[in-house]
Amino acid sequence: ALPISTAVLHNKALILQKLERFNEANECWTALCRKNKKPRRSDTKELRTSYGIMLKYIAENYRQTAHSGKALSLYKEVLSLNKFDRESLEALFEIYTEDGNHHLAFNYAKQLFEMDRSNDEYMFNYASELLELGRIKELIPLYKEAYERDPGNNFYKEGLEFCYVKSALDIRGSSIEELKAFVKKIESLAETKSYNLVYLEGYILHREGYPRKAIKKINRAMDMVEEHFEEFQLGFTLYEDGFIKQSMKLFQAITSCGCPTSDSLTESIIGFFVTKDDRKNAFTICEIAEDSLLWDNYFIADQLYNYKQPFWALEYTARLIKQEDVDEDDRFLHLMVLNDIGNGKDTLQYA
């Protein structure tokens, strides 16, 4: 039997837990841990489990009081006593996911999934981390196994279809036969054709030398997109594949809308054009944004300057300083642009 003082301390800790007085409860749990020597792996499972429970209480209380960082070492200590402790593995996964540390979150998601491959939550977490890390090749057999086990589960079916689409898009510029194989797999899963599938069919026709049939498919894919994000994704793909006119049609539709999503995606579109050194199309989008999104010369110039395109930004800062209501911020941005361009004479003259 436990000594009275230890038993009383244990009961007090449990009462404080129920009262949600987490800091006080941790004082009791910490005192109990000091009274009990840390077990070794060679000790009985009961002894290791009992000590681990106290550590988990302390760790969870740290989480409850927004000190998740302090909980990490405690959960890892529990795993040193019992490497299959689900609560600790789940907690470590959650903490690292919340912190955005997906490489470490992945390790614990994988361990949990391998412990229980039939657990839908573990499957979802593991798949999510693989996707976050861009490990699509590992996702395919994972979804395939789950879908074969449960063919009525749309999550697995849609996940597998997504992986096939992503893989097809990634290799479309290289192996035409491999691309066709992925398209067949997508078709076998899809109840209705998605815009991505229709585009891939058009792209294959393009690669095989049927331009009219290809454009017909591509235009149909463009008509199928329903959301701005889909327009952005397809527009990006079209641009990469050389269909600049069709790409710009989608990008212009996004910017012309004027909604908050349109605003954020337009910034991404400008950034994309910067990576392609495509000044002409970047300026076309900026001109539309001036009307639909009410972007002023300062906003556009500042954005282009931050994208490290001072020559592009100069066109807009030059307009700024000619305005009647020009202010110090406008002048300073223009000065920064001139300085980055390296035109010492103009910089000194303007300053």
XYZ file of C-alpha atoms in Angstrom, residues 35-310:
276
model
C 8.684 10.586 -4.366
C 8.622 7.767 -6.922
C 11.872 6.766 -8.557
C 11.667 6.816 -12.349
C 11.226 3.219 -13.529
C 13.512 1.518 -16.027
C 12.422 -0.312 -19.150
C 13.181 -3.556 -17.386
C 10.650 -2.745 -14.632
C 7.104 -4.109 -14.745
C 4.595 -2.684 -17.211
C 2.329 -1.649 -14.316
C 5.096 0.395 -12.701
C 6.057 2.076 -15.990
C 2.399 2.794 -16.833
C 1.684 4.273 -13.397
C 4.664 6.638 -13.633
C 3.767 7.521 -17.217
C 0.229 8.517 -16.207
C 1.633 11.117 -13.791
C 3.900 12.508 -16.497
C 0.953 12.738 -18.902
C -1.112 14.644 -16.350
C 1.701 17.176 -15.970
C 2.129 17.445 -19.737
C -1.583 17.865 -20.413
C -1.823 20.552 -17.732
C 0.979 22.445 -19.429
C -1.038 22.285 -22.640
C -4.142 23.516 -20.836
C -2.190 26.557 -19.629
C -0.702 27.340 -23.062
C 2.749 25.900 -22.340
C 2.805 23.121 -24.918
C 6.560 23.461 -25.339
C 7.108 22.238 -21.776
C 4.927 19.207 -22.464
C 7.095 17.864 -25.303
C 9.886 16.389 -23.171
C 7.352 14.804 -20.800
C 5.476 12.991 -23.559
C 8.809 11.805 -24.981
C 9.785 10.567 -21.521
C 6.559 8.542 -21.416
C 7.476 7.022 -24.791
C 10.883 6.066 -23.402
C 8.956 3.910 -20.915
C 6.303 2.709 -23.362
C 6.987 3.404 -27.027
C 3.406 2.443 -27.975
C 1.644 4.917 -25.658
C -1.082 6.282 -27.930
C -1.961 9.327 -25.831
C 1.633 10.568 -25.948
C 2.001 9.892 -29.660
C -1.294 11.666 -30.367
C -0.319 14.633 -28.195
C 3.086 15.017 -29.856
C 1.454 14.868 -33.280
C -1.045 17.578 -32.266
C 1.600 19.871 -30.754
C 3.926 19.684 -33.746
C 0.996 20.149 -36.141
C -0.142 23.251 -34.249
C 3.427 24.609 -34.419
C 3.570 23.962 -38.172
C 6.466 21.517 -37.775
C 5.196 18.997 -40.300
C 8.397 16.969 -40.544
C 8.153 15.995 -36.876
C 4.343 15.754 -36.944
C 4.722 13.297 -39.818
C 6.890 10.963 -37.717
C 4.216 10.599 -35.038
C 1.362 10.381 -37.549
C 3.211 7.526 -39.242
C 3.790 5.687 -35.963
C 0.117 5.942 -35.026
C -1.030 4.766 -38.444
C 1.338 1.789 -38.397
C -0.009 0.840 -34.972
C -3.593 0.768 -36.283
C -3.969 0.935 -40.057
C -7.762 0.575 -39.833
C -8.141 3.760 -37.757
C -9.694 6.405 -40.047
C -8.406 9.316 -37.964
C -4.834 7.999 -38.041
C -5.156 7.422 -41.771
C -6.417 10.981 -42.315
C -3.617 12.531 -40.216
C -0.923 10.469 -41.924
C -2.289 11.295 -45.376
C -2.520 14.991 -44.493
C 1.124 15.115 -43.427
C 2.276 13.268 -46.538
C 0.353 15.793 -48.628
C 1.781 18.704 -46.635
C 5.285 17.413 -47.366
C 4.468 16.807 -51.043
C 5.104 13.057 -50.825
C 2.454 12.084 -53.355
C 4.131 8.822 -54.402
C 3.746 7.528 -50.839
C 0.138 8.689 -50.699
C -0.996 6.634 -53.696
C -0.496 3.148 -52.177
C -1.908 4.444 -48.889
C -5.171 5.609 -50.466
C -5.262 2.578 -52.749
C -5.064 0.170 -49.810
C -7.750 2.084 -47.900
C -10.033 2.323 -50.940
C -9.737 -1.390 -51.678
C -10.591 -2.104 -48.048
C -13.553 0.279 -48.059
C -14.660 1.058 -51.677
C -17.736 2.908 -50.484
C -15.663 5.537 -48.676
C -15.616 8.689 -50.826
C -12.744 10.197 -48.838
C -10.417 7.412 -49.925
C -11.726 7.456 -53.488
C -11.377 11.215 -53.870
C -7.968 11.112 -52.214
C -6.724 8.504 -54.669
C -8.155 10.454 -57.603
C -6.450 13.624 -56.356
C -3.101 11.814 -56.169
C -3.476 10.511 -59.714
C -4.363 13.996 -60.996
C -1.432 15.582 -59.150
C 0.956 12.922 -60.443
C -0.353 13.317 -63.998
C 0.127 17.086 -63.883
C 3.631 16.689 -62.479
C 4.844 14.379 -65.273
C 2.781 15.754 -68.172
C 5.761 17.397 -69.840
C 7.829 14.214 -69.972
C 6.399 10.743 -70.535
C 3.255 10.806 -72.688
C 2.636 7.080 -72.092
C 2.880 7.473 -68.328
C 0.520 10.439 -68.578
C -2.010 8.357 -70.516
C -1.770 5.619 -67.870
C -2.613 8.109 -65.114
C -5.522 9.511 -67.148
C -6.977 5.997 -67.445
C -6.688 5.555 -63.681
C -8.444 8.884 -63.099
C -11.218 7.896 -65.508
C -11.731 4.599 -63.672
C -12.417 6.483 -60.426
C -14.234 9.611 -61.577
C -18.027 9.426 -61.768
C -17.999 12.684 -63.711
C -15.094 14.318 -65.505
C -13.334 17.102 -63.632
C -11.815 20.140 -65.318
C -8.360 18.671 -64.612
C -9.203 15.429 -66.394
C -10.652 17.273 -69.398
C -7.563 19.492 -69.529
C -5.234 16.496 -69.419
C -7.160 14.919 -72.300
C -6.701 18.146 -74.245
C -3.030 18.316 -73.369
C -2.494 14.777 -74.677
C -4.151 15.779 -77.952
C -1.849 18.808 -78.066
C 1.219 16.622 -77.536
C 0.059 14.213 -80.236
C -0.392 16.965 -82.833
C -4.141 17.645 -82.824
C -4.253 21.399 -82.004
C -7.923 22.038 -82.865
C -9.197 19.103 -80.832
C -6.822 20.082 -78.040
C -8.068 23.673 -77.830
C -11.671 22.465 -77.848
C -10.962 20.298 -74.782
C -8.985 23.059 -73.091
C -11.769 25.597 -73.593
C -14.222 23.099 -72.156
C -11.995 22.642 -69.089
C -11.891 26.420 -68.639
C -15.688 26.572 -68.754
C -15.894 23.900 -66.049
C -14.023 25.777 -63.308
C -16.347 27.085 -60.623
C -14.124 28.827 -58.069
C -11.352 31.407 -58.219
C -8.834 28.974 -56.777
C -9.632 26.501 -59.569
C -9.238 29.317 -62.113
C -5.872 30.160 -60.579
C -4.641 26.556 -60.621
C -5.747 25.929 -64.188
C -4.404 29.318 -65.285
C -1.024 28.452 -63.803
C -1.009 25.101 -65.639
C -2.063 26.681 -68.929
C 0.702 29.271 -68.691
C 3.335 26.616 -67.944
C 2.174 24.634 -70.988
C 2.370 27.612 -73.317
C -1.340 28.476 -73.540
C -0.748 32.088 -72.519
C -3.917 33.525 -74.071
C -6.156 31.027 -72.268
C -4.203 31.498 -69.056
C -4.666 35.271 -69.145
C -8.380 34.847 -69.706
C -8.663 33.015 -66.386
C -6.326 35.374 -64.530
C -8.236 38.406 -65.805
C -11.526 36.830 -64.708
C -10.135 36.442 -61.192
C -8.901 40.012 -60.926
C -12.032 41.501 -62.493
C -14.274 39.966 -59.818
C -13.148 42.315 -57.047
C -13.958 39.998 -54.124
C -11.535 39.391 -51.187
C -10.410 36.048 -52.665
C -9.815 37.797 -55.964
C -7.645 40.349 -54.151
C -5.324 37.796 -52.525
C -5.064 35.623 -55.629
C -4.245 38.645 -57.786
C -1.223 39.314 -55.590
C -0.159 35.701 -56.215
C -0.698 36.144 -59.943
C 1.584 39.195 -59.966
C 4.166 37.213 -58.009
C 3.919 34.390 -60.531
C 4.523 36.768 -63.444
C 7.529 38.178 -61.611
C 9.070 34.676 -61.473
C 8.505 34.432 -65.241
C 9.852 37.951 -65.855
C 6.596 38.657 -67.719
C 6.256 42.418 -67.349
C 3.587 42.816 -70.016
C 1.046 40.463 -68.470
C 1.855 41.600 -64.939
C 1.015 45.175 -65.939
C -2.173 44.030 -67.674
C -3.369 42.478 -64.407
C -2.315 45.572 -62.439
C -4.353 47.811 -64.740
C -7.452 45.663 -64.184
C -6.814 45.653 -60.421
C -6.788 49.464 -60.387
C -10.471 49.421 -61.336
C -11.839 46.204 -59.848
C -9.797 46.061 -56.633
C -9.110 49.792 -56.281
C -5.350 49.249 -56.159
C -3.662 52.645 -56.240
C -0.252 53.514 -57.656
C 1.430 53.291 -54.261
C 0.059 49.802 -53.515
C 1.147 48.453 -56.895
C 4.559 50.122 -56.776
C 5.192 48.857 -53.254
C 4.172 45.337 -54.245
C 6.451 45.310 -57.304
C 9.300 46.765 -55.240
C 8.889 44.033 -52.614
C 8.975 41.472 -55.420
C 12.416 42.941 -56.232
C 11.370 44.478 -59.521
C 12.427 48.134 -59.063
